[in-house]
Amino acid sequence: MGYWLGKEYEGLGLATSSCKLLINHAFEELGLHKVQIGVAANNLKSRAIPERLKFTNEGVIRHYELLHGAYLDRVVYGLLKEEWEPENESQAFI
């Protein structure tokens, strides 16, 4: 899973809420065993989302992508179905 928000949409909880919905869908509807989120190592705001959702940091892929003339490392986070604690539907948008 990945996400990218415009500056005007940051800090509103949109990415976290969207991730919660997608994780629930992946585990409950699709029957997946694991969800991964990959983020640029230097993007602390993006890294906060999987950390908030209790994903495990599974490692760093060095020089994963070339962006604006610089190679960026990527942190890979993983969450297993048995680790996920789903919330009820009304809490998903908070």
CSV table of C-alpha atoms in Angstrom, one decimal:
chain,number,residue,atom,x,y,z
A,1,MET,CA,0.0,0.0,0.0
A,2,GLY,CA,1.1,3.5,-0.6
A,3,TYR,CA,-0.2,7.1,-0.3
A,4,TRP,CA,0.6,10.6,-1.5
A,5,LEU,CA,-1.3,13.7,-0.3
A,6,GLY,CA,-1.2,17.3,-1.4
A,7,LYS,CA,0.1,19.7,1.3
A,8,GLU,CA,-3.4,21.1,1.8
A,9,TYR,CA,-4.7,17.6,2.8
A,10,GLU,CA,-1.9,16.7,5.3
A,11,GLY,CA,-2.7,16.4,9.0
A,12,LEU,CA,-6.4,15.7,8.5
A,13,GLY,CA,-6.2,12.0,9.2
A,14,LEU,CA,-7.2,11.1,5.6
A,15,ALA,CA,-4.3,8.8,4.9
A,16,THR,CA,-4.6,7.0,8.3
A,17,SER,CA,-8.4,6.6,7.8
A,18,SER,CA,-8.0,5.4,4.3
A,19,CYS,CA,-5.3,2.9,5.4
A,20,LYS,CA,-7.6,1.5,8.1
A,21,LEU,CA,-10.4,0.9,5.5
A,22,LEU,CA,-8.0,-0.7,3.0
A,23,ILE,CA,-6.5,-3.0,5.7
A,24,ASN,CA,-9.9,-4.1,6.8
A,25,HIS,CA,-10.9,-4.8,3.2
A,26,ALA,CA,-7.7,-6.7,2.6
A,27,PHE,CA,-8.1,-9.0,5.6
A,28,GLU,CA,-11.8,-9.3,5.8
A,29,GLU,CA,-13.0,-9.2,2.2
A,30,LEU,CA,-10.0,-10.4,0.2
A,31,GLY,CA,-8.7,-12.9,2.8
A,32,LEU,CA,-5.1,-11.7,2.6
A,33,HIS,CA,-2.6,-12.8,5.2
A,34,LYS,CA,-0.3,-9.7,5.1
A,35,VAL,CA,-0.4,-6.0,4.2
A,36,GLN,CA,2.8,-4.0,3.4
A,37,ILE,CA,3.4,-0.3,3.3
A,38,GLY,CA,6.5,1.2,1.8
A,39,VAL,CA,7.6,4.7,2.5
A,40,ALA,CA,10.6,6.9,1.8
A,41,ALA,CA,13.0,6.6,4.7
A,42,ASN,CA,13.3,10.4,5.1
A,43,ASN,CA,9.5,11.0,5.1
A,44,LEU,CA,8.7,11.1,8.8
A,45,LYS,CA,5.0,12.0,8.3
A,46,SER,CA,4.5,9.0,6.0
A,47,ARG,CA,6.4,6.7,8.3
A,48,ALA,CA,4.2,7.8,11.2
A,49,ILE,CA,1.1,6.2,9.6
A,50,PRO,CA,2.2,2.5,9.7
A,51,GLU,CA,3.8,3.0,13.0
A,52,ARG,CA,0.6,4.4,14.4
A,53,LEU,CA,-1.3,1.4,13.0
A,54,LYS,CA,1.2,-1.0,14.7
A,55,PHE,CA,2.9,-2.3,11.6
A,56,THR,CA,6.3,-3.8,12.1
A,57,ASN,CA,9.4,-2.2,10.5
A,58,GLU,CA,10.7,-5.1,8.3
A,59,GLY,CA,13.7,-3.3,6.9
A,60,VAL,CA,15.1,-0.8,4.5
A,61,ILE,CA,15.6,-1.2,0.8
A,62,ARG,CA,18.6,1.0,-0.1
A,63,HIS,CA,18.3,3.3,-3.2
A,64,TYR,CA,14.9,2.0,-4.0
A,65,GLU,CA,13.8,4.9,-6.2
A,66,LEU,CA,15.2,7.9,-8.0
A,67,LEU,CA,13.2,11.0,-7.2
A,68,HIS,CA,14.2,14.5,-8.2
A,69,GLY,CA,17.7,13.5,-9.1
A,70,ALA,CA,18.4,11.6,-5.8
A,71,TYR,CA,18.1,8.0,-4.8
A,72,LEU,CA,15.8,7.4,-1.8
A,73,ASP,CA,15.8,4.5,0.6
A,74,ARG,CA,12.5,2.8,1.3
A,75,VAL,CA,11.3,1.5,4.7
A,76,VAL,CA,9.0,-1.5,4.4
A,77,TYR,CA,6.4,-2.1,7.1
A,78,GLY,CA,4.3,-5.2,7.4
A,79,LEU,CA,1.2,-6.2,9.3
A,80,LEU,CA,-0.1,-9.8,9.6
A,81,LYS,CA,-3.8,-10.5,9.8
A,82,GLU,CA,-3.5,-11.9,13.3
A,83,GLU,CA,-1.8,-8.6,14.4
A,84,TRP,CA,-4.6,-6.4,13.1
A,85,GLU,CA,-7.2,-5.1,15.7
A,86,PRO,CA,-10.1,-3.9,13.6
A,87,GLU,CA,-12.2,-1.1,14.8
A,88,ASN,CA,-15.9,-0.7,14.3
A,89,GLU,CA,-17.1,1.1,11.2
A,90,SER,CA,-17.9,4.4,13.0
A,91,GLN,CA,-14.3,4.7,14.3
A,92,ALA,CA,-12.7,4.2,10.9
A,93,PHE,CA,-13.2,7.9,9.9
A,94,ILE,CA,-11.9,9.4,13.1
